[in-house]
XYZ file of C-alpha atoms in Angstrom:
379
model
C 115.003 78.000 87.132
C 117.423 76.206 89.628
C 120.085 78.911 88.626
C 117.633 81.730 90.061
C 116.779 79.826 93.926
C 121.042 79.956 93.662
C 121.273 83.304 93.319
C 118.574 83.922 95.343
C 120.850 82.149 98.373
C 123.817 83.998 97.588
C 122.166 87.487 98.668
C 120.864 86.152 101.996
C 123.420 87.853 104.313
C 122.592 89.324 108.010
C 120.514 92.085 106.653
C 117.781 89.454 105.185
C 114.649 89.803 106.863
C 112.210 86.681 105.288
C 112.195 85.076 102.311
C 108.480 84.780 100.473
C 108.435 81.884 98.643
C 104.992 81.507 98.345
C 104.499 79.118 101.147
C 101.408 81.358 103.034
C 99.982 81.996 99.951
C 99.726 77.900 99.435
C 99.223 77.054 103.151
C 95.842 79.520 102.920
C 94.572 78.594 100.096
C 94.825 74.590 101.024
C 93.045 75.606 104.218
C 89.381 75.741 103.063
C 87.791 77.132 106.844
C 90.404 79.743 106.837
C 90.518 80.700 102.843
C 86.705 80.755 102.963
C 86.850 83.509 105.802
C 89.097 85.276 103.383
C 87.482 85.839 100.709
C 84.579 86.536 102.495
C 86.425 89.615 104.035
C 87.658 90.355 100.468
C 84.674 89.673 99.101
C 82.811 92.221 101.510
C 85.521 94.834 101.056
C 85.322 95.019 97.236
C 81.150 94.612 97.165
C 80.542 98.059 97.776
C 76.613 98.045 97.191
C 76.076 95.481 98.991
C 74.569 93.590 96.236
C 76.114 90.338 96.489
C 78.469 90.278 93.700
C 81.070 92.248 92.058
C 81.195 94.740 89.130
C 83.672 94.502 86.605
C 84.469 98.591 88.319
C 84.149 96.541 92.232
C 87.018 94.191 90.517
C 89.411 96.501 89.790
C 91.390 96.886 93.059
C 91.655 92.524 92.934
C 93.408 93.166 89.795
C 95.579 96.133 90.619
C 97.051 94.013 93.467
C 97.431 91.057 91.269
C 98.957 93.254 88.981
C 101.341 94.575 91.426
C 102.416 90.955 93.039
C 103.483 89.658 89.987
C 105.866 92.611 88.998
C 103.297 94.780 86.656
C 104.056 98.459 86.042
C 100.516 100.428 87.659
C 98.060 100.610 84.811
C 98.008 102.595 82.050
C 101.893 102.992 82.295
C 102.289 100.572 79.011
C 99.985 98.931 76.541
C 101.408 95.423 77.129
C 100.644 96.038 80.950
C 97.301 96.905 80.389
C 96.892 93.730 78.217
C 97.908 91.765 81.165
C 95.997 93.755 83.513
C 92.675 92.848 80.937
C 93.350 89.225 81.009
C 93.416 88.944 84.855
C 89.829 91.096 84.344
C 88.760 88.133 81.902
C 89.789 85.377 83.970
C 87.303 86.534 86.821
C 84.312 88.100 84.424
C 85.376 85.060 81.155
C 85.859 87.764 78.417
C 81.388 88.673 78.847
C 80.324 88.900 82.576
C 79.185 91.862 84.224
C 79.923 90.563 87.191
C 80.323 87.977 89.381
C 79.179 85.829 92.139
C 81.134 84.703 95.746
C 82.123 81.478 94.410
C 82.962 82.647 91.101
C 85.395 85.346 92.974
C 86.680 82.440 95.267
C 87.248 79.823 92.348
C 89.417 82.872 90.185
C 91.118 84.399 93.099
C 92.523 80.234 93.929
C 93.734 79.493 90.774
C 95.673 83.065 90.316
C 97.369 82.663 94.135
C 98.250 79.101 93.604
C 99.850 80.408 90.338
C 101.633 83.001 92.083
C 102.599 80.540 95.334
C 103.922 77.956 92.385
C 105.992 80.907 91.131
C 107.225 82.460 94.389
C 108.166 78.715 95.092
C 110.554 79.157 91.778
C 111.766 82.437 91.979
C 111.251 83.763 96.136
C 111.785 87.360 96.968
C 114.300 88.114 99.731
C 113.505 91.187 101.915
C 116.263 92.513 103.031
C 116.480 95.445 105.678
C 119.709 97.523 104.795
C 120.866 99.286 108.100
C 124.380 100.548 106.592
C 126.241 97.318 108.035
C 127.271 95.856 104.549
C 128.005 99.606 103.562
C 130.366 100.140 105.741
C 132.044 96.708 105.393
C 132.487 97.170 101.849
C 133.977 100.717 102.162
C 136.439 98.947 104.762
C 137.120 96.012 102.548
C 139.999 95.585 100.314
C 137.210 95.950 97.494
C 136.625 99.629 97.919
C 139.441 101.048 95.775
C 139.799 98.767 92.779
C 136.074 98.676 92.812
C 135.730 102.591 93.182
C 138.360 102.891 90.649
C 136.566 100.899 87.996
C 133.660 103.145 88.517
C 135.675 106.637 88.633
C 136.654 105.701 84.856
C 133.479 105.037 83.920
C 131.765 108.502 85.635
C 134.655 111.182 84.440
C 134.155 112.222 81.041
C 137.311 115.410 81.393
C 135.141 117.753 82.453
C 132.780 115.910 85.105
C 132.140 117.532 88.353
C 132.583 115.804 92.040
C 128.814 116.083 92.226
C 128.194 114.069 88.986
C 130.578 111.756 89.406
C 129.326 111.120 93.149
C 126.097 110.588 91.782
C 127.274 108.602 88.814
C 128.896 106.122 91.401
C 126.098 105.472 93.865
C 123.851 104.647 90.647
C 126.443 101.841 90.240
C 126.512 100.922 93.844
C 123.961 97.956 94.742
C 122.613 96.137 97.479
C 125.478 93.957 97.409
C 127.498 96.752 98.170
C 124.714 97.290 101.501
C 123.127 100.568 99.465
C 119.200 100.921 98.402
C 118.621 101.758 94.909
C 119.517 104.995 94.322
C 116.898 104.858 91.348
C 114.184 105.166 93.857
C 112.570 108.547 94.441
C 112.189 107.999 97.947
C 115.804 106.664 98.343
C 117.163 109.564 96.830
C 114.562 112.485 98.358
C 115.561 110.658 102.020
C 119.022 109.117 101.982
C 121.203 110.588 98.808
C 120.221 114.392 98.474
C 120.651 114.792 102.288
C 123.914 113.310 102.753
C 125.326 115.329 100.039
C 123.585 118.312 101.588
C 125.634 117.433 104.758
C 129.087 116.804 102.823
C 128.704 120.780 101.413
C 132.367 120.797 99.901
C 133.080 123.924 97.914
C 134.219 121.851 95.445
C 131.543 119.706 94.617
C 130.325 121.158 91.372
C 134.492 121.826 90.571
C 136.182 119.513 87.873
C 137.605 116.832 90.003
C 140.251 114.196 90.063
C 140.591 110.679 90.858
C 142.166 111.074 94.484
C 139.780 113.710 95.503
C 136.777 111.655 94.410
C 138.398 108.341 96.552
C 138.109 110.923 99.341
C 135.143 112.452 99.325
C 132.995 109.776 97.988
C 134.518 107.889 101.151
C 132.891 110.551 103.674
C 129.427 110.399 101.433
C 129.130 106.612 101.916
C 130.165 107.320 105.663
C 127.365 109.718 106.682
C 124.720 107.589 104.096
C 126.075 104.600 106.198
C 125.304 106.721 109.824
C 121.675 107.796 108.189
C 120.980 103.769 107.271
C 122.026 103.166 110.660
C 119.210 105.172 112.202
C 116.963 104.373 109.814
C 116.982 101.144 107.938
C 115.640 100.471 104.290
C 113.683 97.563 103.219
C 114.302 96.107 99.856
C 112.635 93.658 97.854
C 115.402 91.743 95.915
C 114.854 89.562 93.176
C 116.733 87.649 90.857
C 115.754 85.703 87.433
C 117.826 83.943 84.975
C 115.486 83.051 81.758
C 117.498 80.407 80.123
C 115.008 78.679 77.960
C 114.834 75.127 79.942
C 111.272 75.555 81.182
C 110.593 75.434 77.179
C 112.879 72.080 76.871
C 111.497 70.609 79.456
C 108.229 71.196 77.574
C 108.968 70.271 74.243
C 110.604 67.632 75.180
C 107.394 65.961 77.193
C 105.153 65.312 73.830
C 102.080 64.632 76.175
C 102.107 67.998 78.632
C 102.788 70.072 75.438
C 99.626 68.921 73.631
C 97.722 68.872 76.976
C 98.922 73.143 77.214
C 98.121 73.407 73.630
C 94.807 72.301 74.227
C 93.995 74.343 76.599
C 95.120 77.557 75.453
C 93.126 76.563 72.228
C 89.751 76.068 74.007
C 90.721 79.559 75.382
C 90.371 81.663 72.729
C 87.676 83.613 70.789
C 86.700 80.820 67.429
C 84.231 81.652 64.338
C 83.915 79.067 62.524
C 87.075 76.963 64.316
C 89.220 79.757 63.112
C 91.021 82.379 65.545
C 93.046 85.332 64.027
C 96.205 85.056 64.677
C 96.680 88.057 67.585
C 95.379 85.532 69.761
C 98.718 83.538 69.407
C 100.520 86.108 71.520
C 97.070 85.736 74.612
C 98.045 81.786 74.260
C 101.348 82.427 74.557
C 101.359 84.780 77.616
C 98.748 82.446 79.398
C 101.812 79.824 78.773
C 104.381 81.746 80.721
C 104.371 80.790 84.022
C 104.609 77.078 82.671
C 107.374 77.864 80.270
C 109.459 79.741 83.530
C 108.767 82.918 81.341
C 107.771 86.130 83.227
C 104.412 87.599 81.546
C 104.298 90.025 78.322
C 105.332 93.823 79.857
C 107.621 92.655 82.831
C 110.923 92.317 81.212
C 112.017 94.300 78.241
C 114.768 91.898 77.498
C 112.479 89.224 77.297
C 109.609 90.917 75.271
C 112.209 91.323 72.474
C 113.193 87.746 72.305
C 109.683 86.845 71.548
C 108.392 89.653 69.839
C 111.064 88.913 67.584
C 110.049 84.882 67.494
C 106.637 86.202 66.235
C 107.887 87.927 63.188
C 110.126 85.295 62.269
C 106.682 82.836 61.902
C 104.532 85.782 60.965
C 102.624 84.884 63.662
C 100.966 88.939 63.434
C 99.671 89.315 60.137
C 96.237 89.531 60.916
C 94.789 86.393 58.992
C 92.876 83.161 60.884
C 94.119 79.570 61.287
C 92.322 76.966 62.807
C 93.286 74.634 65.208
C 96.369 72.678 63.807
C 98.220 75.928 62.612
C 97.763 77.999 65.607
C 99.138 74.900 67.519
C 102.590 74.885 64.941
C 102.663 78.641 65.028
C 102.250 78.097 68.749
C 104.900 75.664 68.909
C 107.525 76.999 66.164
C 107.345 80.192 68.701
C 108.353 78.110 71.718
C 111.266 76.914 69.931
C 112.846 79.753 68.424
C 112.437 81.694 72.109
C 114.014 78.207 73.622
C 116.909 78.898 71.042
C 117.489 82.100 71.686
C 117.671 81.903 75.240
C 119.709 79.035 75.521
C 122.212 80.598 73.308
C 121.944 84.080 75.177
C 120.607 83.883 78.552
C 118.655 86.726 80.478
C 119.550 87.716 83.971
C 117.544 89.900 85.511
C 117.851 91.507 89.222
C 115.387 93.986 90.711
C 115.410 96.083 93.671
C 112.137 97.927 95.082
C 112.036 100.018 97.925
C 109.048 98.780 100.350
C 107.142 101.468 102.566
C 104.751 98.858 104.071
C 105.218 95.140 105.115
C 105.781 92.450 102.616
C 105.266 89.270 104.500
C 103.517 88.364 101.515
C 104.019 89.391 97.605
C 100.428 91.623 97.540
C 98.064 94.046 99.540
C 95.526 91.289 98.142
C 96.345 89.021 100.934
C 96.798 91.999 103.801
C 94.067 91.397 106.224
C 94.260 94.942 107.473
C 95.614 98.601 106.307
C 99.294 97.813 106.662
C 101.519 100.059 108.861
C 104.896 101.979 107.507
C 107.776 100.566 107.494
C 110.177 102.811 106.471
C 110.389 106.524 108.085
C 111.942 109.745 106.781
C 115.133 109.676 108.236
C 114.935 113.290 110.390
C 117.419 115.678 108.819
């Protein structure tokens, strides 16, 4: 994923705040005094009888964080999500525990950060605190119009009003243009619906043309600039291509392939050596992170180009294989996702609106209630 840590460099501009790449996550966890006082916080936070270990119910904040850091929706908001959200249960109880001791707890917990450190390492997050400066260069740059123009074209449909089309626009606006994501409820509760409340034209919900839009949209981004000014946004920004090498590199390294294979084998429910074959698609996901895949549920595009590498080995029809066909299933799946991203490449880019600090990628490693971050900008 060298194309990713490239992109990830390009967007580090003056508003950049840190960069999590997973380096605290790996310098606690290699510190045994100070990750041993850690989870003994955790540990006490979570235990809340008292009793010395955790419930599968005491558990289920761990995994909501865990969740959370590595890009889950909350639970509940998808099946796929859920499954993912189930696993990270199993991994701490092994698919039958009721619950679990302190070392059990510590043991889990290490593996998953180191997992996550390994993948911030890949992929980092850049925080970047958007405070209207890149906003108002790019409204001053020789960009603006051609840009705006493209944009315009796209927005008008004949009968469009200033209103729609303004909001049309700033929906295509990014943080490379210097604006927060005007998906984000709080963006557009705090920042959007003000401004335009402030801009008030009498022709805002009037048919408009291109010159009138270049004008007003011009004083929109100019008081949004002036309310970023006085109070700054911080954005986590992301940026994945999924090209398919992690899965070369694999198939192409006969020894570390049958060494994964292995061990997703001796991870999943047997009778009689046989698994049924919906266990393929737990092997698979537990594969991810080696493969440079992001897990089942976190990126549509992605979840197409291997559900559609499971029907094309029937790898869902219900029946059991033992050991040497789940491993070809297993494999014949690997390469026809490897195909099919090579050919056709994934790029992905996300943008989240933080409310709290993010020196690292979870609440999980937050030693105390964090503080806000961003304010309501007064009106």
């Amino acid at each position: 994923m060298e194309n990713g840590h490239q992109q990830q460099q390009q967007v580090r501009r003056r508003n950049c705040e840190v960069v999590v790449d997973g380096s605290e996550i790996l310098q606690l966890v290699e510190n045994k005094e100070a990750f041993g006082k850690f989870v003994e916080q955790k540990f006490r936070l979570l235990d809340a009888d008292g009793d010395g270990r955790l419930s599968v119910r005491e558990l289920q904040p761990a995994v909501a964080d865990i969740g959370a850091a590595i890009g889950l929706p909350a639970r509940g908001s998808s099946a796929q999500a859920d499954h993912i959200y189930s696993e990270v249960l199993n991994e701490f109880t092994e698919g039958k525990k009721e619950s679990v001791s302190k070392s059990e707890f510590q043991r889990v917990l290490s593996d998953i950060l180191l997992g996550m450190a390994a993948g911030l390492k890949r992929d980092p997050i850049v925080i970047l605190r958007i405070n209207g400066e890149d906003l108002n260069e790019f409204v001053e740059s020789p960009r603006y119009e051609p840009e705006m123009a493209a944009i315009f074209s796209q927005a008008e449909s004949g009968n469009s009003t200033l209103h729609q089309c303004m909001l049309a626009a700033l929906h295509q606006l990014t943080v490379d243009h210097g604006i927060p994501p005007a998906s984000d409820s709080w963006v557009t509760e705090n920042i959007i619906e003000p401004a335009l409340q402030e801009l008030h034209g009498d022709n805002l919900e009037q048919p408009v043309t291109q010159e009138v839009f270049f004008q007003e949209f011009r004083k929109l981004l100019a008081i949004i600039t002036r309310r970023l000014q006085g109070h700054p946004v911080i954005v986590a920004h992301t940026e994945n291509t999924f090209d398919g090498n992690g899965i070369k590199k694999l198939l192409s390294n006969k020894l570390e392939l049958d060494k994964l294979l292995d061990c997703v084998w001796r991870g999943v429910p047997k009778e009689k050596d046989r698994t049924a074959k919906q266990y393929i698609r737990v092997a698979f996901d537990r594969m991810a992170d080696s493969i440079n895949l992001p897990p089942y549920g976190a990126v549509e595009q992605v979840d197409a180009v291997v559900n559609e590498a499971f029907k094309m080995v029937k790898a869902e029809d219900g029946k059991a294989v033992d050991e040497t066909e789940f491993k070809k299933l297993l494999t014949e799946i690997l390469g026809a996702v490897m195909l099919q991203l090579d050919g056709n490449p994934i790029s992905v880019s996300t943008n989240n609106v933080l409310h709290e600090p993010m020196s690292t990628s979870s609440t999980l490693l937050s030693p105390s209630p964090p503080s806000p971050m961003v304010s309501s900008p007064s009106e």
